Amino acid sequence: MPRSKKTDNSAKRKIIIPIAVIALLFLAIGVGMSYFKNNLYTVMKVPDFTLTDQNNKKITNKDMLGKVYLVEFFFSSCPTICPVMNSNMRAIEDEINNPEFGIVSISIDPEHDTPEILKKHAERIGVKSPNWHFLTGNRDYIGKIADQFNIYVGDKEDEGESLNHSGMIALVDQEGNIRCRYNKDNMPILYYSGLNYEDPEGKLPKLIGKYHPDREILIEDIKKLLK
């Protein structure tokens, strides 16, 4: 007996509807992946700070409003990761080359890092931008700022730990929010690494490593925020 048109249409709908659902599911996944790739997560508001830069000028978080900027903790006489971090910052400074971009480098050794010492340090590494501030101040206060940033700095009272610090960098937007991208698992990375690595995936840190994957993604994310 020949099949009716009604039966044929019903069979077609049974095939088409699951295909459409699957197509919509893949579209939703694609849109979601695109969102995570192109949008930056808001971590928190940048902590308030008031410190003195290499030009003996008071710099606060409010002075940085309207600029996209990076925040690191370092000290000028550091023989290990600080030169690497400063070098990566210099590369970022050259690549961005925008008056609306800045860098805040906060010394965890303020007894040595006076404004005069920090000015010589800035000259030594070839800083070009007037928006790169090397900041100094009270060590207890700086430790509290680091805690509020959730970036590790050693305990001032621990002689063996006082000058230890993280190699992580905070990215701050024009409204004073700390921002970050999502990783491959769609989880916010929170902070970026200022270190070099011996592998392109950024799993094996090495002072003289030729790879610096977070430097590349920082440049991408700074440009997103500057648009």
mmCIF file of C-alpha atoms in Angstrom, residues 30-191:
data_model
loop_
_atom_site.group_PDB
_atom_site.id
_atom_site.type_symbol
_atom_site.label_atom_id
_atom_site.label_comp_id
_atom_site.label_asym_id
_atom_site.label_seq_id
_atom_site.Cartn_x
_atom_site.Cartn_y
_atom_site.Cartn_z
ATOM 1 C CA GLY A 30 30.236 28.011 19.391
ATOM 2 C CA VAL A 31 28.728 31.255 20.695
ATOM 3 C CA GLY A 32 29.787 30.340 24.237
ATOM 4 C CA MET A 33 33.351 29.580 23.173
ATOM 5 C CA SER A 34 33.485 32.843 21.246
ATOM 6 C CA TYR A 35 32.278 34.726 24.332
ATOM 7 C CA PHE A 36 35.001 33.279 26.536
ATOM 8 C CA LYS A 37 37.623 33.930 23.864
ATOM 9 C CA ASN A 38 36.681 37.545 23.206
ATOM 10 C CA ASN A 39 35.508 38.770 26.624
ATOM 11 C CA LEU A 40 37.567 39.415 29.728
ATOM 12 C CA TYR A 41 36.532 38.411 33.223
ATOM 13 C CA THR A 42 36.227 41.088 35.938
ATOM 14 C CA VAL A 43 38.218 39.880 38.956
ATOM 15 C CA MET A 44 37.591 42.774 41.361
ATOM 16 C CA LYS A 45 38.136 46.498 41.849
ATOM 17 C CA VAL A 46 41.786 47.483 42.065
ATOM 18 C CA PRO A 47 42.777 48.200 45.702
ATOM 19 C CA ASP A 48 43.298 51.814 46.724
ATOM 20 C CA PHE A 49 46.949 52.838 46.864
ATOM 21 C CA THR A 50 48.982 56.014 47.334
ATOM 22 C CA LEU A 51 52.734 55.741 46.752
ATOM 23 C CA THR A 52 55.639 57.849 45.468
ATOM 24 C CA ASP A 53 57.129 57.344 42.011
ATOM 25 C CA GLN A 54 60.638 57.781 40.606
ATOM 26 C CA ASN A 55 59.949 61.484 40.026
ATOM 27 C CA ASN A 56 58.957 62.068 43.671
ATOM 28 C CA LYS A 57 55.330 62.375 42.599
ATOM 29 C CA LYS A 58 52.437 60.885 44.565
ATOM 30 C CA ILE A 59 50.597 58.326 42.441
ATOM 31 C CA THR A 60 47.250 56.832 43.415
ATOM 32 C CA ASN A 61 44.881 54.343 41.835
ATOM 33 C CA LYS A 62 42.628 57.313 41.029
ATOM 34 C CA ASP A 63 45.439 58.877 38.972
ATOM 35 C CA MET A 64 45.404 55.757 36.810
ATOM 36 C CA LEU A 65 41.676 55.902 36.037
ATOM 37 C CA GLY A 66 41.105 56.260 32.296
ATOM 38 C CA LYS A 67 44.166 54.168 31.496
ATOM 39 C CA VAL A 68 44.664 50.472 30.898
ATOM 40 C CA TYR A 69 47.634 49.460 33.046
ATOM 41 C CA LEU A 70 49.643 46.596 34.506
ATOM 42 C CA VAL A 71 50.671 46.123 38.143
ATOM 43 C CA GLU A 72 53.707 44.146 39.305
ATOM 44 C CA PHE A 73 55.668 43.808 42.552
ATOM 45 C CA PHE A 74 59.464 43.819 42.240
ATOM 46 C CA PHE A 75 62.657 45.393 43.584
ATOM 47 C CA SER A 76 65.451 47.035 41.639
ATOM 48 C CA SER A 77 68.350 44.953 43.026
ATOM 49 C CA CYS A 78 66.591 41.625 42.394
ATOM 50 C CA PRO A 79 68.998 39.285 40.543
ATOM 51 C CA THR A 80 66.476 36.684 39.373
ATOM 52 C CA ILE A 81 62.911 37.169 38.119
ATOM 53 C CA CYS A 82 62.649 40.981 38.302
ATOM 54 C CA PRO A 83 64.920 41.671 35.300
ATOM 55 C CA VAL A 84 62.869 39.127 33.334
ATOM 56 C CA MET A 85 59.609 40.788 34.353
ATOM 57 C CA ASN A 86 60.954 44.260 33.568
ATOM 58 C CA SER A 87 62.171 43.038 30.176
ATOM 59 C CA ASN A 88 58.752 41.627 29.335
ATOM 60 C CA MET A 89 57.129 44.860 30.496
ATOM 61 C CA ARG A 90 59.479 46.829 28.233
ATOM 62 C CA ALA A 91 58.504 44.637 25.280
ATOM 63 C CA ILE A 92 54.828 45.251 26.055
ATOM 64 C CA GLU A 93 55.462 49.004 26.388
ATOM 65 C CA ASP A 94 57.071 49.049 22.926
ATOM 66 C CA GLU A 95 54.315 46.971 21.334
ATOM 67 C CA ILE A 96 51.387 48.922 22.793
ATOM 68 C CA ASN A 97 52.912 52.395 22.358
ATOM 69 C CA ASN A 98 49.734 54.167 23.448
ATOM 70 C CA PRO A 99 49.394 57.206 25.768
ATOM 71 C CA GLU A 100 46.352 55.538 27.348
ATOM 72 C CA PHE A 101 48.485 52.609 28.557
ATOM 73 C CA GLY A 102 50.565 52.543 31.757
ATOM 74 C CA ILE A 103 52.580 50.311 34.083
ATOM 75 C CA VAL A 104 52.799 50.360 37.888
ATOM 76 C CA SER A 105 55.872 48.631 39.365
ATOM 77 C CA ILE A 106 55.716 48.581 43.177
ATOM 78 C CA SER A 107 58.982 47.983 45.049
ATOM 79 C CA ILE A 108 58.929 45.551 47.968
ATOM 80 C CA ASP A 109 62.338 46.897 49.097
ATOM 81 C CA PRO A 110 61.509 50.568 49.705
ATOM 82 C CA GLU A 111 64.381 51.114 52.157
ATOM 83 C CA HIS A 112 66.773 50.661 49.252
ATOM 84 C CA ASP A 113 64.467 51.701 46.420
ATOM 85 C CA THR A 114 64.213 55.430 46.989
ATOM 86 C CA PRO A 115 62.775 57.607 44.202
ATOM 87 C CA GLU A 116 66.345 58.427 43.154
ATOM 88 C CA ILE A 117 67.311 54.744 42.898
ATOM 89 C CA LEU A 118 64.111 53.946 41.009
ATOM 90 C CA LYS A 119 64.717 56.791 38.571
ATOM 91 C CA LYS A 120 68.159 55.376 37.754
ATOM 92 C CA HIS A 121 66.590 51.940 37.406
ATOM 93 C CA ALA A 122 63.996 53.273 34.955
ATOM 94 C CA GLU A 123 66.749 54.921 32.918
ATOM 95 C CA ARG A 124 68.849 51.749 32.983
ATOM 96 C CA ILE A 125 66.125 49.561 31.510
ATOM 97 C CA GLY A 126 65.166 52.185 28.939
ATOM 98 C CA VAL A 127 61.686 53.199 30.072
ATOM 99 C CA LYS A 128 60.071 55.527 27.529
ATOM 100 C CA SER A 129 56.532 56.129 28.738
ATOM 101 C CA PRO A 130 55.717 58.812 31.338
ATOM 102 C CA ASN A 131 52.960 56.423 32.445
ATOM 103 C CA TRP A 132 55.379 53.799 33.789
ATOM 104 C CA HIS A 133 55.536 54.514 37.519
ATOM 105 C CA PHE A 134 58.080 52.814 39.786
ATOM 106 C CA LEU A 135 56.552 53.211 43.214
ATOM 107 C CA THR A 136 57.989 53.197 46.717
ATOM 108 C CA GLY A 137 56.653 53.872 50.208
ATOM 109 C CA ASN A 138 56.161 52.229 53.594
ATOM 110 C CA ARG A 139 56.951 48.486 53.526
ATOM 111 C CA ASP A 140 54.056 47.481 55.797
ATOM 112 C CA TYR A 141 51.677 49.467 53.627
ATOM 113 C CA ILE A 142 53.052 47.872 50.458
ATOM 114 C CA GLY A 143 52.612 44.423 52.009
ATOM 115 C CA LYS A 144 48.950 45.201 52.689
ATOM 116 C CA ILE A 145 48.480 46.389 49.096
ATOM 117 C CA ALA A 146 49.976 43.132 47.814
ATOM 118 C CA ASP A 147 47.593 41.171 50.040
ATOM 119 C CA GLN A 148 44.647 43.140 48.666
ATOM 120 C CA PHE A 149 45.801 42.385 45.137
ATOM 121 C CA ASN A 150 46.154 38.707 46.122
ATOM 122 C CA ILE A 151 49.692 38.752 44.709
ATOM 123 C CA TYR A 152 52.256 37.061 46.944
ATOM 124 C CA VAL A 153 54.938 39.160 48.660
ATOM 125 C CA GLY A 154 57.119 37.729 51.431
ATOM 126 C CA ASP A 155 56.622 38.657 55.082
ATOM 127 C CA LYS A 156 58.694 41.701 55.960
ATOM 128 C CA GLU A 157 59.572 40.210 59.372
ATOM 129 C CA ASP A 158 60.901 36.969 57.865
ATOM 130 C CA GLU A 159 64.497 37.642 56.854
ATOM 131 C CA GLY A 160 64.574 34.708 54.465
ATOM 132 C CA GLU A 161 61.233 35.562 52.853
ATOM 133 C CA SER A 162 60.980 39.354 52.953
ATOM 134 C CA LEU A 163 62.230 39.881 49.388
ATOM 135 C CA ASN A 164 60.441 36.924 47.855
ATOM 136 C CA HIS A 165 57.547 37.757 45.588
ATOM 137 C CA SER A 166 55.316 36.430 42.859
ATOM 138 C CA GLY A 167 55.984 36.869 39.160
ATOM 139 C CA MET A 168 52.297 37.534 38.513
ATOM 140 C CA ILE A 169 50.918 40.673 36.867
ATOM 141 C CA ALA A 170 47.497 42.290 37.257
ATOM 142 C CA LEU A 171 45.741 43.830 34.246
ATOM 143 C CA VAL A 172 43.562 46.840 35.097
ATOM 144 C CA ASP A 173 40.986 48.487 32.822
ATOM 145 C CA GLN A 174 40.065 52.161 32.428
ATOM 146 C CA GLU A 175 37.433 51.940 35.175
ATOM 147 C CA GLY A 176 39.844 50.502 37.728
ATOM 148 C CA ASN A 177 38.784 46.857 37.473
ATOM 149 C CA ILE A 178 41.256 43.985 37.473
ATOM 150 C CA ARG A 179 40.507 41.943 34.356
ATOM 151 C CA CYS A 180 41.692 38.655 32.898
ATOM 152 C CA ARG A 181 40.974 36.179 30.132
ATOM 153 C CA TYR A 182 39.594 32.663 30.389
ATOM 154 C CA ASN A 183 41.764 29.566 30.023
ATOM 155 C CA LYS A 184 41.046 26.571 27.771
ATOM 156 C CA ASP A 185 38.632 25.213 30.391
ATOM 157 C CA ASN A 186 36.728 28.533 30.396
ATOM 158 C CA MET A 187 37.991 29.408 33.875
ATOM 159 C CA PRO A 188 39.374 32.924 34.586
ATOM 160 C CA ILE A 189 43.167 32.912 34.910
ATOM 161 C CA LEU A 190 42.984 35.925 37.347
ATOM 162 C CA TYR A 191 46.594 37.066 36.764
#
